[in-house]
Coordinates of C-alpha atoms in Angstrom, one line a residue:
X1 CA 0.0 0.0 0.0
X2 CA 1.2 3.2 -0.8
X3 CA 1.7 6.0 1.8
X4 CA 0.7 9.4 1.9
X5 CA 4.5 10.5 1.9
X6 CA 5.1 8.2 -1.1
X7 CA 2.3 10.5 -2.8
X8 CA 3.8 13.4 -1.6
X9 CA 7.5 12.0 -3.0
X10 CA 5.8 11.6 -6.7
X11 CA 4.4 14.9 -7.0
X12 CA 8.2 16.2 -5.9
X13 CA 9.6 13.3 -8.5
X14 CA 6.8 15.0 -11.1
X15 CA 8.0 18.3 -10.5
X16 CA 12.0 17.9 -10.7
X17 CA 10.6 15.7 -14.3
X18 CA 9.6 19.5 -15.1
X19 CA 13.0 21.0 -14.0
X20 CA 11.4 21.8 -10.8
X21 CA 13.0 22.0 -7.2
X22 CA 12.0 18.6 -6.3
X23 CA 8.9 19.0 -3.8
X24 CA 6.4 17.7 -3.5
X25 CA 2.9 17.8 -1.1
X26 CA -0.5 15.7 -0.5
X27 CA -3.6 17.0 2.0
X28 CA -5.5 14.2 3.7
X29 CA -8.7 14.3 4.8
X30 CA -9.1 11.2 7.2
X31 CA -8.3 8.5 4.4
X32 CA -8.8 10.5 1.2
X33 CA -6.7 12.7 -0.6
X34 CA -8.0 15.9 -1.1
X35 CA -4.9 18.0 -2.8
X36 CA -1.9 17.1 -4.1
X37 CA 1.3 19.2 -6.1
X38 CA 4.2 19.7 -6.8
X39 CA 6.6 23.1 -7.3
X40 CA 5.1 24.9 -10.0
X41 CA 7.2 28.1 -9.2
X42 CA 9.3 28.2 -13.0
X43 CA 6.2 27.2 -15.0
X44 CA 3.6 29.6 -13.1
X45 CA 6.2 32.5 -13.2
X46 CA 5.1 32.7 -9.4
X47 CA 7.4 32.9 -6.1
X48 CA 4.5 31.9 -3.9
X49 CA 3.5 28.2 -6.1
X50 CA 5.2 26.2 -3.6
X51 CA 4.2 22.8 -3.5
X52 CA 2.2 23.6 -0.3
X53 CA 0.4 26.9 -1.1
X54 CA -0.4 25.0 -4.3
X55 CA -2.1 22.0 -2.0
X56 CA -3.6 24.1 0.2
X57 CA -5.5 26.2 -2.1
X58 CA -6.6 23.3 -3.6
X59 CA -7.8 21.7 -0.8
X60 CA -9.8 24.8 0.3
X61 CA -11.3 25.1 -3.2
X62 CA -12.5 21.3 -2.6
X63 CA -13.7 21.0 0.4
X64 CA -15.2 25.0 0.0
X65 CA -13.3 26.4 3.1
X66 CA -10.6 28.1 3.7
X67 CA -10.2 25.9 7.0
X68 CA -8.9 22.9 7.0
X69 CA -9.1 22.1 10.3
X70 CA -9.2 18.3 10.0
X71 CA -6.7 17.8 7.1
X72 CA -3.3 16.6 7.6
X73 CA -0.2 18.0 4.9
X74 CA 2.6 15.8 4.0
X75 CA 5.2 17.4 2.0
X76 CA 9.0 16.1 1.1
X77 CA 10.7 19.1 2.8
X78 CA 10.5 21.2 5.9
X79 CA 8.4 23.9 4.7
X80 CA 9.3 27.5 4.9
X81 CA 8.7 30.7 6.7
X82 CA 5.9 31.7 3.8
X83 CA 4.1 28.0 3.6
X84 CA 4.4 28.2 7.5
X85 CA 2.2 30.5 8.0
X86 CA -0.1 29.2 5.0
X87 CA 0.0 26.2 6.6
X88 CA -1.3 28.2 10.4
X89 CA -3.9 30.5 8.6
X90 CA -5.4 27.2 7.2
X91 CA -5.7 25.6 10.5
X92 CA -3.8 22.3 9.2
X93 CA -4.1 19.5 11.9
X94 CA -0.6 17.5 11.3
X95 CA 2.1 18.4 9.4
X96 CA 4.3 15.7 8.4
X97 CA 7.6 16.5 6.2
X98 CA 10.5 14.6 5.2
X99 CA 13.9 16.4 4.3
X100 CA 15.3 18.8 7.3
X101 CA 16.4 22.4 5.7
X102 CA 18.9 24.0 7.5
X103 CA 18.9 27.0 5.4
X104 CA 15.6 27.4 4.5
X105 CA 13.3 25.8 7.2
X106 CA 10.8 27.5 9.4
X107 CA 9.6 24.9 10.9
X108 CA 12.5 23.3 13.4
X109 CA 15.2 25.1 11.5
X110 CA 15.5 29.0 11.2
X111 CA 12.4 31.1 12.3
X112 CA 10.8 28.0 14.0
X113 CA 7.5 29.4 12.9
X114 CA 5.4 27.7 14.7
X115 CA 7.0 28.3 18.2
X116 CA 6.3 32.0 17.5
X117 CA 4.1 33.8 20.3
X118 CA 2.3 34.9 17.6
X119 CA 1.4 32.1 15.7
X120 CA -2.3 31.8 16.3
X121 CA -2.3 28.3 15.4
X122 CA 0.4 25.3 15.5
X123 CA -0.3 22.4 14.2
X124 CA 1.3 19.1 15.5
X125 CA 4.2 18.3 13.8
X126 CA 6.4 14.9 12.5
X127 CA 9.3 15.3 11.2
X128 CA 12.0 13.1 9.3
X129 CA 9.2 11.1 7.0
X130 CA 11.0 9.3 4.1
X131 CA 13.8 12.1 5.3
X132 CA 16.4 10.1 3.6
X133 CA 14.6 9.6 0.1
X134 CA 13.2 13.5 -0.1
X135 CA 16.3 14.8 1.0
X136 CA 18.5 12.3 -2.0
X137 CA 15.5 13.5 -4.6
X138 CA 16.9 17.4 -3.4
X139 CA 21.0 16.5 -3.9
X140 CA 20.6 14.6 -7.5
X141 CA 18.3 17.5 -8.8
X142 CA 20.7 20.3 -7.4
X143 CA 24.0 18.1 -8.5
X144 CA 22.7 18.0 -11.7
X145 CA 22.2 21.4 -12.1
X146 CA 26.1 22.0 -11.4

């Protein structure tokens, strides 16, 4: 049976296939998927089409709310300071990611987001899913490149 994170690692595997940074994201809904994507940042000509903000408005759209209280995310890499706070102002239940990032993390690297006084809502979070497979999809696409 396939896993949600396995999902998640196609749509990143889909997007590096479209010379994409390699990440990828699925919302859950108790058993169903409701959203999935992958980077679309090159192809939309958009900063903000993170594989994330690309689920979660997706998800809203579906479900036709832009809470998602009883969704869960899984996405291959820590997610940043912007999806974050996306991830907050939709009221995601869990958040599960695979691949640490050091540098770009806001999660339980750099801003730590979520530990923020002000962060209204934190959902609970697992890290280190499939950490080792997310994070290799991230080296070959970025050695490739040099």
């Amino acid at each position: 049976m396939t896993t949600f994170m396995e999902m998640a690692l196609d749509e990143a595997r889909a997007a590096a296939g479209a010379a994409e940074v390699p990440v990828g994201c699925v919302i859950v809904r108790g058993t169903e998927i409701v959203a999935r994507a992958g980077n679309r940042t090159l192809r939309d000509h958009d900063p903000t089409a993170h594989a994330e903000i690309l689920a979660i408005r997706q998800a809203a759209a579906a479900l036709g709310s832009e809470r998602l209280t009883d969704c869960d995310l899984y996405v291959t890499l820590e997610p940043c300071a912007m999806c974050a706070a996306a991830i907050s102002f939709a009221r995601i239940r869990r958040l599960y990611y695979g691949a640490s990032d050091p540098k770009g993390g806001a999660v339980d690297n750099g801003v730590q987001f979520f530990a923020a006084q002000t962060c209204h809502h934190k959902p609970e979070v697992y890290g280190g899913m499939s950490e080792s497979e997310a994070a290799a999809l991230l080296k070959d696409f970025f050695q490739a490149r040099r």
